[in-house]
Coordinates of C-alpha atoms and ligand atoms in Angstrom, one line a residue:
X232 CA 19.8 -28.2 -44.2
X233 CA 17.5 -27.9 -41.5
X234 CA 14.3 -25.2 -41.5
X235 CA 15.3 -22.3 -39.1
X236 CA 13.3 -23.0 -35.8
X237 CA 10.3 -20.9 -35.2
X238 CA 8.5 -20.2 -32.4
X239 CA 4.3 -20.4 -31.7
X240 CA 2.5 -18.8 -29.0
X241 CA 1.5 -21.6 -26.1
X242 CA -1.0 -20.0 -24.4
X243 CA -3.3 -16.7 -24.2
X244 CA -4.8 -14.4 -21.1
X245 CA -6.1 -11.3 -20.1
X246 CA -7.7 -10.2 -17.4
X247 CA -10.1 -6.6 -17.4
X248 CA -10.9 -5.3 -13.9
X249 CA -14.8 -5.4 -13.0
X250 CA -16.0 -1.6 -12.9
X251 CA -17.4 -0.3 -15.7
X252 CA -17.1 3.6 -17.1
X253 CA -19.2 3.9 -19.5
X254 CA -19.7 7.3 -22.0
X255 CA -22.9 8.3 -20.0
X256 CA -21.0 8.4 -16.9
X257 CA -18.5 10.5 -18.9
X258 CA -20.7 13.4 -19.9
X259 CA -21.3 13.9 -16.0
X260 CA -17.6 14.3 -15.4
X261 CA -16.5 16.4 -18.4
X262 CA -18.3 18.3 -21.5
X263 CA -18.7 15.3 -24.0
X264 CA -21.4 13.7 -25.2
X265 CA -22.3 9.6 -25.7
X266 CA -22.6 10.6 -29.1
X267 CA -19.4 12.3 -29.7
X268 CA -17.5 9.7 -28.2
X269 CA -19.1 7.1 -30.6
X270 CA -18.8 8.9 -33.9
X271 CA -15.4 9.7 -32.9
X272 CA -13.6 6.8 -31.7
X273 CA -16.2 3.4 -31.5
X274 CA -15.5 3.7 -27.8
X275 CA -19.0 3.0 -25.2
X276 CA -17.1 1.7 -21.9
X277 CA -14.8 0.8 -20.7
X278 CA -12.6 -1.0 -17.5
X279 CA -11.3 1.0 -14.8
X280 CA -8.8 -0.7 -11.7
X281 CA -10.5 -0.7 -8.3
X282 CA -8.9 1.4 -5.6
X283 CA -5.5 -0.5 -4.6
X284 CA -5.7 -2.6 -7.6
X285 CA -2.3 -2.6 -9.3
X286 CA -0.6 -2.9 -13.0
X287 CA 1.6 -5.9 -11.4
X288 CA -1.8 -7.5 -10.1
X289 CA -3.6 -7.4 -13.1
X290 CA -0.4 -8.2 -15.4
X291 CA 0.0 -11.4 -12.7
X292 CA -3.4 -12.9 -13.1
X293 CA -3.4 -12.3 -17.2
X294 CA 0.0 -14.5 -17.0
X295 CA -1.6 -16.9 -14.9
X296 CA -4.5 -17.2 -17.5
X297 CA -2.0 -17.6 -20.5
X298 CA 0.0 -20.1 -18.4
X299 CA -3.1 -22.1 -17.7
X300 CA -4.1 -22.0 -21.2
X301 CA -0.1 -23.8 -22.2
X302 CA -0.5 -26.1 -19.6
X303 CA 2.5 -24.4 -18.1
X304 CA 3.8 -23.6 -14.0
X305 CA 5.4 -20.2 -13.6
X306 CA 8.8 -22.5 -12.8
X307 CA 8.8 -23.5 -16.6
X308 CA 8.9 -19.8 -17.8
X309 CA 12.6 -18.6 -18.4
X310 CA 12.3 -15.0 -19.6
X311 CA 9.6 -12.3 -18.3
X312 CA 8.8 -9.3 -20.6
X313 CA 6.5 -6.8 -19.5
X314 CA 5.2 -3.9 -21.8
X315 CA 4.2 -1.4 -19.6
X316 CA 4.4 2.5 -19.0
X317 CA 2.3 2.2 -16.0
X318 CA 4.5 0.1 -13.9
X319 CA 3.3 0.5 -10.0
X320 CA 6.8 2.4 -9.3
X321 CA 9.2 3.9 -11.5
X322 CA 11.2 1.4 -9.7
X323 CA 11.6 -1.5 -9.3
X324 CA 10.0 -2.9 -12.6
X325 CA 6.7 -4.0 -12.8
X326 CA 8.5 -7.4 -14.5
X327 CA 10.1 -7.4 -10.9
X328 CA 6.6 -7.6 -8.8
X329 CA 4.9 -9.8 -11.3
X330 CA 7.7 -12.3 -10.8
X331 CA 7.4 -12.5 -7.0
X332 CA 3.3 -12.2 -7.3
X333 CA 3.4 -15.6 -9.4
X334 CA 6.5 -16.8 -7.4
X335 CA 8.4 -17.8 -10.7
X336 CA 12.3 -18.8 -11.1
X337 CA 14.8 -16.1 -10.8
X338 CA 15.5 -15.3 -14.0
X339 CA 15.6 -12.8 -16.5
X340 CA 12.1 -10.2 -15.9
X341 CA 12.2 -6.8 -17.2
X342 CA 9.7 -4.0 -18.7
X343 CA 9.5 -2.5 -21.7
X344 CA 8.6 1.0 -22.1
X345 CA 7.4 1.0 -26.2
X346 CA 3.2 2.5 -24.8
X347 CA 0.5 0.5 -27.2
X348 CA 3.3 -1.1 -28.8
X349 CA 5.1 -2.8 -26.1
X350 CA 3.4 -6.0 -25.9
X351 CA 4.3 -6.3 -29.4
X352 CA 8.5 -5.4 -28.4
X353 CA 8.3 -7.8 -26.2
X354 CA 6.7 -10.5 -28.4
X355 CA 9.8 -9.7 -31.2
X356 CA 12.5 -10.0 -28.5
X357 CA 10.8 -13.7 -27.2
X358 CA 10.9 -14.7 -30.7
X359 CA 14.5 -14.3 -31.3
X360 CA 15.2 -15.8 -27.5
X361 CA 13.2 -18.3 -28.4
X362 CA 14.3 -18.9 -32.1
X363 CA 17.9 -18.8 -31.2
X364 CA 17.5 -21.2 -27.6
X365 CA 18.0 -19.1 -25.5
X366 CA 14.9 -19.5 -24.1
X367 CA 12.4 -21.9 -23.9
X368 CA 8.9 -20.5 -22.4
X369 CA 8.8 -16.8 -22.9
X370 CA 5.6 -15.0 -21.1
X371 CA 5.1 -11.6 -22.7
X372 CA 2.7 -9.7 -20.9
X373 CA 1.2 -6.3 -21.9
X374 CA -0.5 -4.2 -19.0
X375 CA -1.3 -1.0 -18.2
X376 CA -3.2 1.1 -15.4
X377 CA -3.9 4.5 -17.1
X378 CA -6.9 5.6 -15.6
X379 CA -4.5 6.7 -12.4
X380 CA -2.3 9.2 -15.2
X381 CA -5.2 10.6 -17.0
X382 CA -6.3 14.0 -16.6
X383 CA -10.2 13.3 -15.9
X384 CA -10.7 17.3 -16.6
X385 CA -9.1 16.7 -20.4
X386 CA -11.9 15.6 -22.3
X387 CA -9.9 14.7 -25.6
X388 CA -7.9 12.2 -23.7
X389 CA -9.6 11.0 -20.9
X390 CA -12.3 9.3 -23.1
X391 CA -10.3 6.9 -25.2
X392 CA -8.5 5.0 -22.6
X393 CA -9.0 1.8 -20.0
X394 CA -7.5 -0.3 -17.9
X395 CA -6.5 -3.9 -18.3
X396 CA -3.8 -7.1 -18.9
X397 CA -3.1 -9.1 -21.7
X398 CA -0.6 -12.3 -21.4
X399 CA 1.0 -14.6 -24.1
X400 CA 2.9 -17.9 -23.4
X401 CA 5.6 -18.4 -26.5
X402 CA 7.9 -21.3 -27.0
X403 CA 9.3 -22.9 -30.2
X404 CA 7.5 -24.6 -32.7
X405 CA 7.8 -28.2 -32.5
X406 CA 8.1 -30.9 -35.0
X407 CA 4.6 -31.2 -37.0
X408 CA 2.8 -28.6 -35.4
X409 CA 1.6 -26.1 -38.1
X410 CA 0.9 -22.8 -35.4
X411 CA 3.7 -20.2 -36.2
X412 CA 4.5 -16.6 -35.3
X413 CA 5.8 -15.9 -38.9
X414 CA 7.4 -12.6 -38.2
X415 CA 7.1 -9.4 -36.6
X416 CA 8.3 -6.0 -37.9
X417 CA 8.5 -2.8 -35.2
X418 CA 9.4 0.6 -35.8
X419 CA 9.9 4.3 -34.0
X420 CA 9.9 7.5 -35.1
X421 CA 11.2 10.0 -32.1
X422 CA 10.7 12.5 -34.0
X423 CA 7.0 12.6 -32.9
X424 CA 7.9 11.5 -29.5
X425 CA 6.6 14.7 -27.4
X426 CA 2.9 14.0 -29.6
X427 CA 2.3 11.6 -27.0
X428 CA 3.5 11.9 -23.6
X429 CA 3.6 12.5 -19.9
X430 CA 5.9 15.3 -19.4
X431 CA 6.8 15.3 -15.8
X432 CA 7.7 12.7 -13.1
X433 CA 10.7 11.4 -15.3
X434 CA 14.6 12.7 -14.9
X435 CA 13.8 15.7 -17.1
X436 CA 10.7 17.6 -15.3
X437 CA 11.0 15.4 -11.9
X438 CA 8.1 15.6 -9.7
X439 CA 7.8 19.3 -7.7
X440 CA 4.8 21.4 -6.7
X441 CA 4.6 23.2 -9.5
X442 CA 4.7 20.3 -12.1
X443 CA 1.4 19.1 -10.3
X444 CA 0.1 22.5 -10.6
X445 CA 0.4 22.3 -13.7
X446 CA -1.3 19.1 -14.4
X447 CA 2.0 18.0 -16.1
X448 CA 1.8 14.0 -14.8
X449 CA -0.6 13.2 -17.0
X450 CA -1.2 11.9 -20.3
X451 CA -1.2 14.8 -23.2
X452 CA -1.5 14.3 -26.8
X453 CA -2.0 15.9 -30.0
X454 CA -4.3 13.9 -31.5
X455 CA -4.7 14.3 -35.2
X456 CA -0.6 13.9 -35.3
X457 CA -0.7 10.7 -33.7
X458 CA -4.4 9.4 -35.7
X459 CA -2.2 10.2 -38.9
X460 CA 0.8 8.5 -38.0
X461 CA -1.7 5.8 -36.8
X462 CA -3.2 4.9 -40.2
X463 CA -0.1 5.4 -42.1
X464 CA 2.2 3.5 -39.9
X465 CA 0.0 0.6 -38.7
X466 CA -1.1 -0.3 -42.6
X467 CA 2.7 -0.1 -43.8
X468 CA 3.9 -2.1 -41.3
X469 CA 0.8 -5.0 -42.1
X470 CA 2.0 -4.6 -45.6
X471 CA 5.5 -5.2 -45.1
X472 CA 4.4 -8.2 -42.8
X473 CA 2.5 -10.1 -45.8
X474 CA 4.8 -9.0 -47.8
X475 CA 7.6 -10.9 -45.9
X476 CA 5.7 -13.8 -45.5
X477 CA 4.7 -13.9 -49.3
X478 CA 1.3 -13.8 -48.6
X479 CA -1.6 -11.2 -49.9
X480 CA -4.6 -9.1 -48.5
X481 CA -6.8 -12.0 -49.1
X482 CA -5.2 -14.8 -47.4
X483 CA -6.0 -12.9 -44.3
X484 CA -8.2 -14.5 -42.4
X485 CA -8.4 -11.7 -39.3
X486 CA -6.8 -8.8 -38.4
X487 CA -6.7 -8.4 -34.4
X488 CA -5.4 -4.9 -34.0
X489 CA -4.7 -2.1 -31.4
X490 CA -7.9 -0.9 -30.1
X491 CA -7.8 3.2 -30.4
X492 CA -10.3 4.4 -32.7
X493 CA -13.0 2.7 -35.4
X494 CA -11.9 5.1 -37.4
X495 CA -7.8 4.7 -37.6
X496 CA -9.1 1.3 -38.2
X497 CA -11.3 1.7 -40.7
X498 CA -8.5 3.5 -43.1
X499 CA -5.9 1.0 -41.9
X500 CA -8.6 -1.6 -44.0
X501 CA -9.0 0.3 -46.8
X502 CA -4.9 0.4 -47.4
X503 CA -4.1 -2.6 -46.8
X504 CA -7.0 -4.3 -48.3
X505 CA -8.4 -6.5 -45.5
X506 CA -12.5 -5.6 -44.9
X507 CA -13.4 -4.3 -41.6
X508 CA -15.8 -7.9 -41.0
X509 CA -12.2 -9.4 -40.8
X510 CA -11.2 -7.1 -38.1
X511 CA -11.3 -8.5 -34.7
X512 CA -13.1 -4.8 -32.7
X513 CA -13.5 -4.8 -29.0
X514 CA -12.6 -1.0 -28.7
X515 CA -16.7 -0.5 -27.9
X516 CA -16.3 -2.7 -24.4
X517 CA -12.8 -1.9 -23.2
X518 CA -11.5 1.2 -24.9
X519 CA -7.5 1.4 -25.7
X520 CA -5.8 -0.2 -23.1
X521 CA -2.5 0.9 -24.4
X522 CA 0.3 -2.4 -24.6
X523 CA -2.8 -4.8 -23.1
X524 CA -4.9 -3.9 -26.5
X525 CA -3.5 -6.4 -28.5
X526 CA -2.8 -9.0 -26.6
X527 CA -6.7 -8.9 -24.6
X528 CA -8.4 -8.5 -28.2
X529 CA -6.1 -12.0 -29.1
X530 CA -7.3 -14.0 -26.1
X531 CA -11.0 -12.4 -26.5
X532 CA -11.0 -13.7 -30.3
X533 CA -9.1 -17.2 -29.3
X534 CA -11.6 -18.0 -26.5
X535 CA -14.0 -17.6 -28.9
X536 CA -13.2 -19.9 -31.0
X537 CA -13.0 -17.3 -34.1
X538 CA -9.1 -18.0 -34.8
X539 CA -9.4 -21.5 -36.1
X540 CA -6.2 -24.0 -36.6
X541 CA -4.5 -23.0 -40.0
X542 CA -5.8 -19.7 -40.2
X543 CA -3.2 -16.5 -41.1
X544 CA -3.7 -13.3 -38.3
X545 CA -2.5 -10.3 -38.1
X546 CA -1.5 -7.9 -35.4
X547 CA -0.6 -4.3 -35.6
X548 CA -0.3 -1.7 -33.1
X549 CA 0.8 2.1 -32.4
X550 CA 1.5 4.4 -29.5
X551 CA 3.7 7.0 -27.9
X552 CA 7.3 7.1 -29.4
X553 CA 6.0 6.7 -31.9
X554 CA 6.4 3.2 -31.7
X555 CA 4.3 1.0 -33.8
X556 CA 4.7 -2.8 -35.0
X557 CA 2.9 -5.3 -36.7
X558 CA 3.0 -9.3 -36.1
X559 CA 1.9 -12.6 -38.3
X560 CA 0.8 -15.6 -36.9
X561 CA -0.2 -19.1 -38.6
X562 CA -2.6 -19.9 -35.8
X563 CA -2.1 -23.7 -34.0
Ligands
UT7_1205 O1 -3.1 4.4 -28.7 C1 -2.4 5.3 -29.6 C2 -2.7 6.6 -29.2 N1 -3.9 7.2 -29.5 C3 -4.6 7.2 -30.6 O2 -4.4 6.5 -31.6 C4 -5.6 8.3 -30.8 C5 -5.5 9.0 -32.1 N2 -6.4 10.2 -32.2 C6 -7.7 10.1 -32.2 O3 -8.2 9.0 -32.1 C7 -8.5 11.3 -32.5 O4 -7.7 12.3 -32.9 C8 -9.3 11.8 -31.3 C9 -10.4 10.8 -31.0 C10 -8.4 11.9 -30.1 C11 -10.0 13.1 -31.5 O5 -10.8 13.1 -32.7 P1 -10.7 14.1 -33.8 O6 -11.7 13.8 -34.8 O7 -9.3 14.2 -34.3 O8 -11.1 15.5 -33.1 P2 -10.3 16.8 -33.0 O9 -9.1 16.7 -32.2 O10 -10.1 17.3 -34.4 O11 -11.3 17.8 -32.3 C12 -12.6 18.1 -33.0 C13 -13.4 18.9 -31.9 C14 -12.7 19.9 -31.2 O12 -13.6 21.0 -30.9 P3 -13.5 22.3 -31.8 O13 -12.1 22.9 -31.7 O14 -13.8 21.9 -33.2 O15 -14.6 23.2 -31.2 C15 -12.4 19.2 -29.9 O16 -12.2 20.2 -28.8 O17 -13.9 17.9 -31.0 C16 -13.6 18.4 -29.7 N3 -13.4 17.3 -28.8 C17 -14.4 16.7 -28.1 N4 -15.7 17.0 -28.0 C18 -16.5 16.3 -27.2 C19 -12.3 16.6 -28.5 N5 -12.5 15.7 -27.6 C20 -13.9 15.7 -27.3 C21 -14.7 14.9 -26.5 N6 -16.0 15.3 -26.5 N7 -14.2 13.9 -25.7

């Protein structure tokens, strides 16, 4: 009987737009404090988009970082997935613009709307494409643009997040090659869905005068429910990951996380066993970037040459839904 195929990831990108935020300029726009913002979250700056700068363009020159990095063309990709919930429109997708921004083949592009989890949605739904042949090269990109749906004058949300892409090349594991995405597990719980949110501009509270009035386009959370959820979830779903894969705490060799808060990742360490100096952190430069998180802090640590050949890592990541996820990788 032949092993079940299994797919590997090709090729890693990201791409973080050039101006800087950091918590100084912060405490001149709303009452918080460098210091606060540290103790609190691990956050010191982080990206925002310039002025016409768009989720498609940043998601298009992530994918043609992770392309370059497979030796791929954008004619060998044949399925786009794009974790977003800042597409440029609300239609057409943002899967639709990235397409024609890196002139690929006309097949099968679309977004998926899971928040800090979507980039690892989309990297579940490759894996089966590419584990049952349907597809061969998969590019699942994770972007998003959230400075432009903050409120700036909400100082417990408008701290934690930035702007950014974060791209991933997958295709199946071929004979004698060792790399291996050895599972991914995602989850949602809607019954915290209105936790995190954006009230307004959808079909329920479309957009009208007094929905701007009343500041309801922007990003609102409750965040203690969702920093709960956070450590809970994300460790459960890193345990059920190893525990899959028959493989313990120890044999972890890093953990490369969603980027929201030191803290949520501090007790997601102490449950699951893994020390923080495994942890992959970049939170301090680029904040939480939402779906891009993941997949920036992956490239960031590849590029360094900190995930060696061999080596197990492990992704896990939470957001609005709540939707949360983890994913296991034998890195090659
Ligand atoms: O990507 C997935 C989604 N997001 C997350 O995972 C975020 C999860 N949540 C968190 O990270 C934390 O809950 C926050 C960082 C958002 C807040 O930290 P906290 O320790 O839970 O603070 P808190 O909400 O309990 O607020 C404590 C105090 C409050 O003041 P009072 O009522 O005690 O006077 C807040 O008004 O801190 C105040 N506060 C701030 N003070 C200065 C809230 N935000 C700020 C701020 N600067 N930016």
């Amino acid at each position: 009987m032949t092993a079940p195929r299994r797919s590997r990831l090709l090729g890693t990108g990201h791409y973080l737009p050039a101006r800087v935020l950091s918590n100084s300029d912060l405490e001149r726009m709303v009452d918080t404090s460098d210091a606060w913002i540290v103790e609190r979250t691990g956050i010191r700056e982080r990206r925002i988009a310039a002025e016409g700068e768009c989720s498609s363009d940043m998601a298009a020159e992530a994918a043609r970082r992770a392309l370059e990095s497979a030796g791929l063309k954008p004619a060998d990709i044949d399925l786009l997935l794009v974790g977003t919930i800042s597409a440029d429109h609300p239609m057409p997708s943002c899967a639709a613009l990235v397409q024609k921004k890196l002139g690929m083949r006309n097949v099968l592009c679309v977004d998926l709307s899971a928040a800090c989890a979507g980039w690892l949605y989309g990297l579940e739904i490759a894996d089966q494409y590419v584990r049952t042949g349907k597809a061969r090269r998969v590019l699942v990109v994770g972007v998003e643009l959230l400075s432009r749906v903050l409120d700036w004058t909400d100082r417990v949300t408008c701290v934690l997040f930035g702007d950014g892409a974060g791209a991933a090349v997958l295709g199946p594991q071929e004979e004698g090659e060792t790399g291996a995405l050895l599972g991914t597990h995602c989850f949602l719980d809607g019954g915290l869905a209105g936790a995190l949110c954006i009230p307004a501009g959808g079909s329920a509270r479309p957009a009208s005068h007094a929905t701007v009035d009343a500041r309801e386009h922007y990003v609102k959370m409750q965040g203690q429910e969702i920093f709960k959820s956070a450590v809970k979830n994300l460790a459960s779903s890193c345990k059920v990951a190893l525990e899959e894969a028959k493989l313990t705490a120890a044999e972890v060799d890093w953990v490369v996380p969603h980027q929201a808060n030191l803290r949520i990742l501090q007790g997601v360490s102490d449950r699951v066993g893994v020390p923080m100096a495994r942890f992959y952190i970049n939170l301090d430069r680029v904040g939480n970037t939402s779906s891009a998180s993941v997949p920036i802090a992956l490239d960031e640590a590849s590029r360094a040459g900190l995930l060696k050949p061999g080596q197990v890592v492990l992704c896990c990541a939470l957001g609005a839904g709540i939707a949360w996820g983890s994913a296991l990788f034998r890195w090659g």
